[in-house]
PDB file of C-alpha atoms in Angstrom:
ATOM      1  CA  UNK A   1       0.000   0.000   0.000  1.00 55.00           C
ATOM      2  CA  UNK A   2       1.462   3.675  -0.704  1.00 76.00           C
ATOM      3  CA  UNK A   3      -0.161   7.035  -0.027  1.00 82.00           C
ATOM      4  CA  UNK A   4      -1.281   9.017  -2.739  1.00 87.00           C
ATOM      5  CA  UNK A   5      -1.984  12.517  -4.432  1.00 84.00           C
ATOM      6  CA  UNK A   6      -5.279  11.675  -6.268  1.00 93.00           C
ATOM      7  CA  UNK A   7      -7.641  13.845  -4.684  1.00 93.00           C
ATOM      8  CA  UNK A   8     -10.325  11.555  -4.197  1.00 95.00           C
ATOM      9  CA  UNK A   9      -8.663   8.990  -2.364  1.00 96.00           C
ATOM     10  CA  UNK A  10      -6.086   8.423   0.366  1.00 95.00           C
ATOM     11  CA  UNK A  11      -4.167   5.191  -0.594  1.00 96.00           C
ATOM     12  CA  UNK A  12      -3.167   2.735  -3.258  1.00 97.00           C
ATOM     13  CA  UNK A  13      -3.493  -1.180  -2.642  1.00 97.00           C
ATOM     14  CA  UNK A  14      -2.132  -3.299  -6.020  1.00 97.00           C
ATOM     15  CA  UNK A  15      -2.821  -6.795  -5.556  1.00 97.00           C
ATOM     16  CA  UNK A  16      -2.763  -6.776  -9.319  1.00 98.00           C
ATOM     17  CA  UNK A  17      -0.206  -5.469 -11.499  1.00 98.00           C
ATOM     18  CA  UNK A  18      -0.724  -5.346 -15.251  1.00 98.00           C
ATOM     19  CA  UNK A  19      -3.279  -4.439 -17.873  1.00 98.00           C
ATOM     20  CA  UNK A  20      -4.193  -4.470 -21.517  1.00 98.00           C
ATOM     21  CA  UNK A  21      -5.607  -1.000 -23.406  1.00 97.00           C
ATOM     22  CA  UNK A  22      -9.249  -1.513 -24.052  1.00 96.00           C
ATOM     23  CA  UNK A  23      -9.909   2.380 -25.197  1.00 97.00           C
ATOM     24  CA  UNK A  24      -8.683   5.722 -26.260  1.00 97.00           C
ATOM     25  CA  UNK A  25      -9.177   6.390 -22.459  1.00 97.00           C
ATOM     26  CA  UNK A  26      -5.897   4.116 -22.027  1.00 97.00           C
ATOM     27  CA  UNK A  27      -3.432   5.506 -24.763  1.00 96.00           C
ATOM     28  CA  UNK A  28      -1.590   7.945 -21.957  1.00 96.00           C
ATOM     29  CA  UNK A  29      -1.974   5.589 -19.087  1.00 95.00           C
ATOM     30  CA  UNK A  30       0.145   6.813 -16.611  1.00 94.00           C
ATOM     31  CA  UNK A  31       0.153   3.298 -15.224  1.00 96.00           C
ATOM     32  CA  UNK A  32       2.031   2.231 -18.226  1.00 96.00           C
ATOM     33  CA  UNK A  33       4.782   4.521 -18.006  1.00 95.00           C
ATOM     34  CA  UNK A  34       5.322   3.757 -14.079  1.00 96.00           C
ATOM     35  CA  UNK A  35       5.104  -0.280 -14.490  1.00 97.00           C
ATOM     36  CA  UNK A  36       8.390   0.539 -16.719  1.00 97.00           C
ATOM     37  CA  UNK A  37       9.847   2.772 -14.441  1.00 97.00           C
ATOM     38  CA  UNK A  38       9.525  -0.066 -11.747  1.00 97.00           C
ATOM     39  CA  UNK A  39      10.767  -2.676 -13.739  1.00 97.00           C
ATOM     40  CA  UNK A  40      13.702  -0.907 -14.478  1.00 97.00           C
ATOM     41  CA  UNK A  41      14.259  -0.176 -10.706  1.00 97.00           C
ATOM     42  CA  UNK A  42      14.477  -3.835 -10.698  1.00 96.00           C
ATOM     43  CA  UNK A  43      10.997  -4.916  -8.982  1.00 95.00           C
ATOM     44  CA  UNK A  44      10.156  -8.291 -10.063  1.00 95.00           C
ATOM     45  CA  UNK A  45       6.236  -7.737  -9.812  1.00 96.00           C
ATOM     46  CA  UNK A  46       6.096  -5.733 -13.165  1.00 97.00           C
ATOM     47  CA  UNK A  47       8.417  -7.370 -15.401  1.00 97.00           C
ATOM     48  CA  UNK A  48       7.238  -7.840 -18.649  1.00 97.00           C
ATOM     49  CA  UNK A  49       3.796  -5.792 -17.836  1.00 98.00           C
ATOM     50  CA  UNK A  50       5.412  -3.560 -20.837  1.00 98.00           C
ATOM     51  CA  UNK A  51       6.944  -3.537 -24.179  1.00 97.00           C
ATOM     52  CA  UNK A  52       8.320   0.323 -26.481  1.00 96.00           C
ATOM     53  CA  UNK A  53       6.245   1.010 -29.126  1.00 95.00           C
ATOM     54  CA  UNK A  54       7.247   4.179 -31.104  1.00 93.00           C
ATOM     55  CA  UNK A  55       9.625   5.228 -27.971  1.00 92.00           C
ATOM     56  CA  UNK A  56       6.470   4.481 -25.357  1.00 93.00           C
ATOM     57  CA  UNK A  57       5.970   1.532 -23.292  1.00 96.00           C
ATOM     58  CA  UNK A  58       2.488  -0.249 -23.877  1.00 97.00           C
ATOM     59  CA  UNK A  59       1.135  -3.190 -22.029  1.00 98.00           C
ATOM     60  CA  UNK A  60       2.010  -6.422 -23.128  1.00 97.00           C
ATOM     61  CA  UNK A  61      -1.389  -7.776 -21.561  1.00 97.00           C
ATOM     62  CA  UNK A  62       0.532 -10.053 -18.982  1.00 98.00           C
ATOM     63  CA  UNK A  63      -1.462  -9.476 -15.189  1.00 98.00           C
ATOM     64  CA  UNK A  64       0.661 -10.596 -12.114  1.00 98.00           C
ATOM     65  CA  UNK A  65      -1.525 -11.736  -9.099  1.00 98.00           C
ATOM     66  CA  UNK A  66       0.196 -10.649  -6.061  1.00 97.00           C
ATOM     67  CA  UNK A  67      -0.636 -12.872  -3.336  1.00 97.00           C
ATOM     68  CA  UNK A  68       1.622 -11.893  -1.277  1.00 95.00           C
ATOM     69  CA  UNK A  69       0.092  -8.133  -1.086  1.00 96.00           C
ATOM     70  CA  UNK A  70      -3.000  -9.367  -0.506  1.00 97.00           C
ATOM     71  CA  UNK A  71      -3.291  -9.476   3.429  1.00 95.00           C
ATOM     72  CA  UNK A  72      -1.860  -5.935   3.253  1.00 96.00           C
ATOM     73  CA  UNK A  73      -4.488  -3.669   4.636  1.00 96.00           C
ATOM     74  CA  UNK A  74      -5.586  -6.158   7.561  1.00 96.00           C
ATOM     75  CA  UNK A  75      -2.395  -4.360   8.704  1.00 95.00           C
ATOM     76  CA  UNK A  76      -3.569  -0.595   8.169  1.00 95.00           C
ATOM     77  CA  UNK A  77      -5.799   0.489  11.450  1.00 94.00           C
ATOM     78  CA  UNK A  78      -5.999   4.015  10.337  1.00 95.00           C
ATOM     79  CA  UNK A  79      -9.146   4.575   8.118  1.00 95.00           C
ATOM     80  CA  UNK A  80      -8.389   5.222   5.054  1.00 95.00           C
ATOM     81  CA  UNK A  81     -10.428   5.871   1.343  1.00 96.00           C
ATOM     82  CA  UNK A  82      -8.233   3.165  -0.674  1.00 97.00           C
ATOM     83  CA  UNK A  83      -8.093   3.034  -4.355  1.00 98.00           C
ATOM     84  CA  UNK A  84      -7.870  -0.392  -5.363  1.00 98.00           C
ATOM     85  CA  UNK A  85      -5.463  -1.134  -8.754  1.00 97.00           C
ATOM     86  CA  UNK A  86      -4.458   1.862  -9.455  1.00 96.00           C
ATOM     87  CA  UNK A  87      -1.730   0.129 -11.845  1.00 96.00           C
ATOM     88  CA  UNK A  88      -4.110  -2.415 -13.181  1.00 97.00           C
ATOM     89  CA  UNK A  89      -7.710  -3.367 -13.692  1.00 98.00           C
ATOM     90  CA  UNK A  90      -9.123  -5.856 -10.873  1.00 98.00           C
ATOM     91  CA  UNK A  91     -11.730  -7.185 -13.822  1.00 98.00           C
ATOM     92  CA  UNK A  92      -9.123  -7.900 -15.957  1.00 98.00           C
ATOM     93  CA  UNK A  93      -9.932 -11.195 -17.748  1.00 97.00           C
ATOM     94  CA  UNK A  94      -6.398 -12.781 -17.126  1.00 98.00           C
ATOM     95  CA  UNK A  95      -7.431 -11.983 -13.351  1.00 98.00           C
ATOM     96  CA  UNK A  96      -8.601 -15.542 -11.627  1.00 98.00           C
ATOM     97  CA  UNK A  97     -12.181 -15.742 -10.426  1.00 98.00           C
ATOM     98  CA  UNK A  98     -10.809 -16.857  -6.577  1.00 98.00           C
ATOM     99  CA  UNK A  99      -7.902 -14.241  -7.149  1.00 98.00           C
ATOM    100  CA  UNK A 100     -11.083 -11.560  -6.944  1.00 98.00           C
ATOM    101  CA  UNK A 101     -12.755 -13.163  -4.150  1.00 98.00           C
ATOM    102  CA  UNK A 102      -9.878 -13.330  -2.103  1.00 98.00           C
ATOM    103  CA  UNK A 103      -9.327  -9.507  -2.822  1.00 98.00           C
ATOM    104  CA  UNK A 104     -13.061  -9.406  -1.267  1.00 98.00           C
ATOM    105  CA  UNK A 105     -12.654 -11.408   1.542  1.00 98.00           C
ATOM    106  CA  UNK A 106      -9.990  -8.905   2.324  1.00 98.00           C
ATOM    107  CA  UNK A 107     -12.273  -6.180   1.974  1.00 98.00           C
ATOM    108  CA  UNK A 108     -15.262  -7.510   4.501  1.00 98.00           C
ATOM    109  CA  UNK A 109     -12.740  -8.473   7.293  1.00 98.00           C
ATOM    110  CA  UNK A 110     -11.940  -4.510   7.116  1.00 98.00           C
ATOM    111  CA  UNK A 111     -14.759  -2.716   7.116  1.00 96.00           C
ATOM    112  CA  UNK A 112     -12.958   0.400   9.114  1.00 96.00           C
ATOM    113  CA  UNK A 113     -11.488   1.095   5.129  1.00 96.00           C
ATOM    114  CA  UNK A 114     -13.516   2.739   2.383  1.00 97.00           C
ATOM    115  CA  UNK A 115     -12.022   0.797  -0.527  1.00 98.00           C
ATOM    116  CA  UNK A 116     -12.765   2.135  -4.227  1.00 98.00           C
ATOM    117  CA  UNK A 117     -12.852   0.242  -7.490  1.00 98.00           C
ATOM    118  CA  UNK A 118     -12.184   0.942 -10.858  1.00 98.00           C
ATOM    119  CA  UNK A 119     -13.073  -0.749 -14.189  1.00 98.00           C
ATOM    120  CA  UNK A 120     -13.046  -0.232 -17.712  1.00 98.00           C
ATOM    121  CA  UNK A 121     -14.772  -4.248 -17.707  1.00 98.00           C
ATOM    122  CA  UNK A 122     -17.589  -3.063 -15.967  1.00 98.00           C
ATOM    123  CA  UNK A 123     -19.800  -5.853 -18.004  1.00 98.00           C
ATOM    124  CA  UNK A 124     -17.112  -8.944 -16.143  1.00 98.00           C
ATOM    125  CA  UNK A 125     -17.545  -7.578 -12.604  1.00 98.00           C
ATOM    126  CA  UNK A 126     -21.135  -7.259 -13.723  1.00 98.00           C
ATOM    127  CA  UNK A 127     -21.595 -10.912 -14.240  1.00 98.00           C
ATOM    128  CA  UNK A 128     -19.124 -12.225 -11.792  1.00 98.00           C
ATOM    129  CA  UNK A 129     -20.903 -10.246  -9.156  1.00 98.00           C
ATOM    130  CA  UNK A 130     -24.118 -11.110  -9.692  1.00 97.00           C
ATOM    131  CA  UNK A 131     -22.762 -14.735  -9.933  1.00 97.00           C
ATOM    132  CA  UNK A 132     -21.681 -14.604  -6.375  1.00 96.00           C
ATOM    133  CA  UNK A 133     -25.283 -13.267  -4.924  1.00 93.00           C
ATOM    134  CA  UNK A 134     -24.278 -12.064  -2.040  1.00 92.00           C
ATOM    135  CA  UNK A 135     -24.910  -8.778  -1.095  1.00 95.00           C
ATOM    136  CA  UNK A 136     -22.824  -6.089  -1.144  1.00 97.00           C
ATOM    137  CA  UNK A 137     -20.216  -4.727   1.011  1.00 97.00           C
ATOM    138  CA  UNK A 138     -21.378  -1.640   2.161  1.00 96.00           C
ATOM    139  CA  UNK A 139     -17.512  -0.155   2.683  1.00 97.00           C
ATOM    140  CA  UNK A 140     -17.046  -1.174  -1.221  1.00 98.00           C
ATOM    141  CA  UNK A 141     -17.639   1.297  -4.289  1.00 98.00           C
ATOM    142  CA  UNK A 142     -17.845   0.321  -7.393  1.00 98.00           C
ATOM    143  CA  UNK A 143     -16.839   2.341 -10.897  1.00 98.00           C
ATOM    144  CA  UNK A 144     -16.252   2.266 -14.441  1.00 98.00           C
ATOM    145  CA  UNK A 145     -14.053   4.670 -16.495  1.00 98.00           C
ATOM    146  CA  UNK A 146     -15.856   6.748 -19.054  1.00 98.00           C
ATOM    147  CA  UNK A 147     -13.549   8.739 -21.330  1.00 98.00           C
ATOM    148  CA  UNK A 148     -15.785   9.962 -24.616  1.00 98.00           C
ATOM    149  CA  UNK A 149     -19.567   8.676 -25.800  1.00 98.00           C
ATOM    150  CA  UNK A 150     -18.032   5.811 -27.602  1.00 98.00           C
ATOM    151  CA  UNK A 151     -17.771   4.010 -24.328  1.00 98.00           C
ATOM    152  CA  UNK A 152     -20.727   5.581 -22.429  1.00 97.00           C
ATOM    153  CA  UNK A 153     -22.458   2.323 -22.435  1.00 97.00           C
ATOM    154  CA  UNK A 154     -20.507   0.919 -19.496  1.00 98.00           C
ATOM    155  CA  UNK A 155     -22.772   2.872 -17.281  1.00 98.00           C
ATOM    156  CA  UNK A 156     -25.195   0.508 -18.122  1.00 97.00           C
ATOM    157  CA  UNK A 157     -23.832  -2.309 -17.190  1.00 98.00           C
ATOM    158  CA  UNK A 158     -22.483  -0.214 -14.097  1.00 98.00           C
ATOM    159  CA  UNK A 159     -26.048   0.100 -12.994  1.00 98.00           C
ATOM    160  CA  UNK A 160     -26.628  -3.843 -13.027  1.00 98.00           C
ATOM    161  CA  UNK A 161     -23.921  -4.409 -10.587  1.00 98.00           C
ATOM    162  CA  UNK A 162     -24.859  -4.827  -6.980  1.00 97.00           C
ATOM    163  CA  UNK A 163     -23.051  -2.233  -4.814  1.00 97.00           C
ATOM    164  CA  UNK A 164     -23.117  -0.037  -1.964  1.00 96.00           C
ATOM    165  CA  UNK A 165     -21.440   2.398  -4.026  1.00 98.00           C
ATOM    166  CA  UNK A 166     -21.656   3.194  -7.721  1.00 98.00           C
ATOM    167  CA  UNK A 167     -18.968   5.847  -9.234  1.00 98.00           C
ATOM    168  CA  UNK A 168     -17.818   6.741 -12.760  1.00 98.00           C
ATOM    169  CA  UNK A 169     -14.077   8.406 -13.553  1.00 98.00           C
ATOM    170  CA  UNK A 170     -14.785  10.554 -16.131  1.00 98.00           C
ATOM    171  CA  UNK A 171     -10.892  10.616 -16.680  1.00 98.00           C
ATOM    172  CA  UNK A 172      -9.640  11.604 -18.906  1.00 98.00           C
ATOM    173  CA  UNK A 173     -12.287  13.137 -20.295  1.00 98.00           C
ATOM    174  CA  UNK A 174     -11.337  13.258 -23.684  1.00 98.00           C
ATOM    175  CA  UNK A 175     -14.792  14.141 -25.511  1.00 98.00           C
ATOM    176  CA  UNK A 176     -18.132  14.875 -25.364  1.00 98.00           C
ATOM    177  CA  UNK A 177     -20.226  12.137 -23.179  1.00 97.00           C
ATOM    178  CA  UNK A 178     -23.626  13.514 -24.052  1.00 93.00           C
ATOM    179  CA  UNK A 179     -26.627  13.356 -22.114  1.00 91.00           C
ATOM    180  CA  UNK A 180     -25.609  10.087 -20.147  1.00 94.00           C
ATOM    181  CA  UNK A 181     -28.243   8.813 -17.646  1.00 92.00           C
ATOM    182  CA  UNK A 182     -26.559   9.297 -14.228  1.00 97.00           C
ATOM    183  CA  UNK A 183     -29.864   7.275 -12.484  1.00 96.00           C
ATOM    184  CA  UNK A 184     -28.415   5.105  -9.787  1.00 97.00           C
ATOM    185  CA  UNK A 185     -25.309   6.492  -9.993  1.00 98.00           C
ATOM    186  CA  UNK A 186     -23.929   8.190  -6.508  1.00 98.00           C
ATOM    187  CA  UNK A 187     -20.888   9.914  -7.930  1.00 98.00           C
ATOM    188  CA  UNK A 188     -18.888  11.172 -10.535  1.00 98.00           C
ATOM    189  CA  UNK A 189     -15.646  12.377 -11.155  1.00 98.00           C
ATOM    190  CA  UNK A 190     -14.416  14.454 -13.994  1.00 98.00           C
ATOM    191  CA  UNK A 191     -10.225  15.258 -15.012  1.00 98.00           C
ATOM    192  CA  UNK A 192      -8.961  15.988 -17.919  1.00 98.00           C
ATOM    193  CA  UNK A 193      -5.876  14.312 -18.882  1.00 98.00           C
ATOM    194  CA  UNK A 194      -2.205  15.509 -18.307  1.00 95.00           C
ATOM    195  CA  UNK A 195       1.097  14.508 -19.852  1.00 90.00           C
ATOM    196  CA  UNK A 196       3.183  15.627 -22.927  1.00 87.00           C
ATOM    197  CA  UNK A 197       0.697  13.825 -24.798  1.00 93.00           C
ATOM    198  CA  UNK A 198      -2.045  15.069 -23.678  1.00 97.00           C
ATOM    199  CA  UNK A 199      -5.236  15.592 -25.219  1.00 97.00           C
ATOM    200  CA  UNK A 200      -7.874  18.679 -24.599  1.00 97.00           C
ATOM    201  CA  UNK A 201     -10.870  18.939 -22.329  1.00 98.00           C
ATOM    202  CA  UNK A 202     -13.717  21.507 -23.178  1.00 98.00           C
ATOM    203  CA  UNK A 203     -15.492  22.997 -20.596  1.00 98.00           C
ATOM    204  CA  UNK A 204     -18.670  22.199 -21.981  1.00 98.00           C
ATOM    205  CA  UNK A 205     -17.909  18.500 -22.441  1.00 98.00           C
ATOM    206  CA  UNK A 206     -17.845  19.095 -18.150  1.00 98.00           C
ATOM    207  CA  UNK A 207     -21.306  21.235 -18.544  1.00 98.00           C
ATOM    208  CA  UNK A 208     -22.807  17.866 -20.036  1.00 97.00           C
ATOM    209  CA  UNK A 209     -22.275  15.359 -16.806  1.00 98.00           C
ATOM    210  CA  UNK A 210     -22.390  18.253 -14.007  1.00 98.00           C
ATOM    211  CA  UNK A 211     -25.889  18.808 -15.489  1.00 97.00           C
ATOM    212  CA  UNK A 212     -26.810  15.331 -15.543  1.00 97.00           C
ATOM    213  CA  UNK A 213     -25.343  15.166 -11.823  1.00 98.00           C
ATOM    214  CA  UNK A 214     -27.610  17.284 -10.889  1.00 97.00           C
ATOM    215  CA  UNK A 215     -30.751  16.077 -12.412  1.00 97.00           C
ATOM    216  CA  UNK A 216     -30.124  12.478 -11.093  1.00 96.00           C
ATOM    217  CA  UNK A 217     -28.777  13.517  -7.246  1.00 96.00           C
ATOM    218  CA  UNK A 218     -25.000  12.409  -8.368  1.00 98.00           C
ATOM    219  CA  UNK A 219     -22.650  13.912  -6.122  1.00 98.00           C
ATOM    220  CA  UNK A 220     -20.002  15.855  -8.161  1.00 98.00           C
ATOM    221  CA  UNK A 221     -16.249  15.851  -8.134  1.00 98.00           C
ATOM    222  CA  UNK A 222     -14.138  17.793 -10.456  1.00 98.00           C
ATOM    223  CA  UNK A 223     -10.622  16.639 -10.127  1.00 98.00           C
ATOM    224  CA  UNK A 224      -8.393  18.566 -12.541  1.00 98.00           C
ATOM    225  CA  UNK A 225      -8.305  20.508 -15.641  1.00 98.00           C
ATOM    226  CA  UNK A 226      -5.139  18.624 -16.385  1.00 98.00           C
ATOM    227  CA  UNK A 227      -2.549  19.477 -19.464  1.00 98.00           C
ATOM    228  CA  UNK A 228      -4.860  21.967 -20.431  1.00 98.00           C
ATOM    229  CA  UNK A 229      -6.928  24.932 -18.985  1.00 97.00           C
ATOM    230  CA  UNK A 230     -10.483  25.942 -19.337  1.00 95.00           C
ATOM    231  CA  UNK A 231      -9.194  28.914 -21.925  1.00 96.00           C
ATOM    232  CA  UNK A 232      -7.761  26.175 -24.180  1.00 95.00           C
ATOM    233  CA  UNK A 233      -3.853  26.717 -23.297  1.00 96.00           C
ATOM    234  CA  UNK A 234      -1.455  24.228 -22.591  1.00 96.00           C
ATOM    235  CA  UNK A 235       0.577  24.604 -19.061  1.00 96.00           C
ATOM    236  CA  UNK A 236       1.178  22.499 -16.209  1.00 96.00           C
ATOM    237  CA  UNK A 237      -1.299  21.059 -14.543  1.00 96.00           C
ATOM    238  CA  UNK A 238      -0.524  22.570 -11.450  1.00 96.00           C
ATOM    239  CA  UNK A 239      -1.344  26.036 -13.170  1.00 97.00           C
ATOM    240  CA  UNK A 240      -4.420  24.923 -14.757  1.00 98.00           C
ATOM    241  CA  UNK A 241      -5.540  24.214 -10.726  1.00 97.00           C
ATOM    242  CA  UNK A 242      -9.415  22.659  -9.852  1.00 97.00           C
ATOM    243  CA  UNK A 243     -11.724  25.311 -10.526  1.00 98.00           C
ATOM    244  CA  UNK A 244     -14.607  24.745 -12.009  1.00 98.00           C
ATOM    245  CA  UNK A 245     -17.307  27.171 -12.795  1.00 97.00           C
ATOM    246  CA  UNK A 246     -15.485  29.613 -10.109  1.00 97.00           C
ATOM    247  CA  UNK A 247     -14.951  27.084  -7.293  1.00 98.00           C
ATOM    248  CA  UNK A 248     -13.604  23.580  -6.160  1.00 98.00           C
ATOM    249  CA  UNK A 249     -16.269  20.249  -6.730  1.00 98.00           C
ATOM    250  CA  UNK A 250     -14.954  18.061  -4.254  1.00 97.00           C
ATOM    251  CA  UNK A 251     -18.156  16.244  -3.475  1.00 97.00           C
ATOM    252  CA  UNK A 252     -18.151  12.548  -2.084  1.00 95.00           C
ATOM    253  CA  UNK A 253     -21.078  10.310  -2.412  1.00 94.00           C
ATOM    254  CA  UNK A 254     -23.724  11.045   0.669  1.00 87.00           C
ATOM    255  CA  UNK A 255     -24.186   6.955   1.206  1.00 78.00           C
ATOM    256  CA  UNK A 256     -20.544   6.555   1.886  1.00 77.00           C
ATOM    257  CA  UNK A 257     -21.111   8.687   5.004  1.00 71.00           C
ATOM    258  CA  UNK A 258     -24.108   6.670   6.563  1.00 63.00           C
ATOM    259  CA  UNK A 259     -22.037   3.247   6.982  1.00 55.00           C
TER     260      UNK A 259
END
């Protein structure tokens, strides 16, 4: 487990390591880039997660299963909001049925932790899920990753799976979304991507989910402008800051208060 600076959570926990790109979402995964970087430090758990394409690494699609990180945050006693693969996907379908399990049977035996889950194989944890029927953690969240309207139908499968908890990462938002239905949805969180590489965000492709956020009761989180600013300019991300529509959006779903 390592502390972290995303803004909407307070740790990292990677049983997995590994992924594959599924979308344009993953093309300047910063995952990517620091699975190399580790490798080359010489830790064992991501060798061979990447290969250099065109000067860039890119997942090779090999997934390590950490067992021995597993038992981790049984030894954390601080609460904590814990981001779950942040350097892989959890739904991942080289990821073992009992592999996932275990990762939950970690989860209920530490309910003092807030842990948060993201997917861009929303329709897999769908199915495995609802396999299980059991019913769900309450301390568990649940998310997909939503970066244009070409992949705007995960939140439908999102909204089949049974959870506490149901977010979306709009991030990096990297077009238009449209009107997506935000119904049983509890939050939402909206960045726009940073890098050398990266690509705009328009302020009203934000406009289009903060409105939907509000007709549906989805609490609100704007995380970043990223690479670029809300006048169109390129700077650091730093510069570009959080503010949205005059203020900060740091908004956290109501239900996650109530356990």
């Amino acid at each position: 487990m390592a502390e972290t600076e995303i803004e909407w959570t307070d740790a990292t926990w990677n049983p997995v390591a590994g992924c594959s790109v599924m979308s344009a979402g993953c093309t300047n995964c910063y995952a990517m880039r620091m699975a190399k970087r580790l490798e080359a430090m010489g830790m064992e758990k991501y060798s061979g997660l990447t290969r250099t394409v065109n000067g860039q690494p890119v997942w090779t699609g090999a997934i390590h299963e950490d067992h021995g990180s597993l038992q981790t945050p049984l030894s954390w006693k601080k609460p904590r909001k814990i981001f779950v693969n942040s350097m892989s996907d959890l739904f991942h379908d080289a990821v073992s049925d009992r592999f996932i399990e275990q990762v939950w049977e970690v989860m209920a035996a530490t309910p003092h932790h807030h842990y948060q889950i993201l997917t861009k194989r929303p329709e897999r944890m769908k199915d495995l899920l609802v396999g299980w029927k059991k019913q769900p953690l309450p301390n568990v969240w649940l998310g997909t990753s939503i970066e244009n309207a070409k992949v705007a139908n995960r939140a439908n499968a999102l909204r089949k799976v049974p959870a506490a908890i149901r977010f979306i990462s709009f991030e990096p938002l990297i077009g238009p979304v449209g009107n997506i239905a935000l119904h049983d949805i509890h939050w939402a969180i909206v960045g726009g991507e940073s890098g050398p590489n990266a690509r705009p965000i328009r302020e009203e492709w934000i406009d289009q989910i903060y409105d939907q956020c509000s007709i549906h009761d989805t609490a609100f989180f704007f995380k970043q402008w990223g690479t670029w600013g809300a006048d169109n300019k390129k700077r650091s991300k730093k510069a570009n800051g959080r503010t949205y529509r005059g203020r900060t959006w740091d908004y956290m779903p109501p239900q996650a208060f109530a356990i």
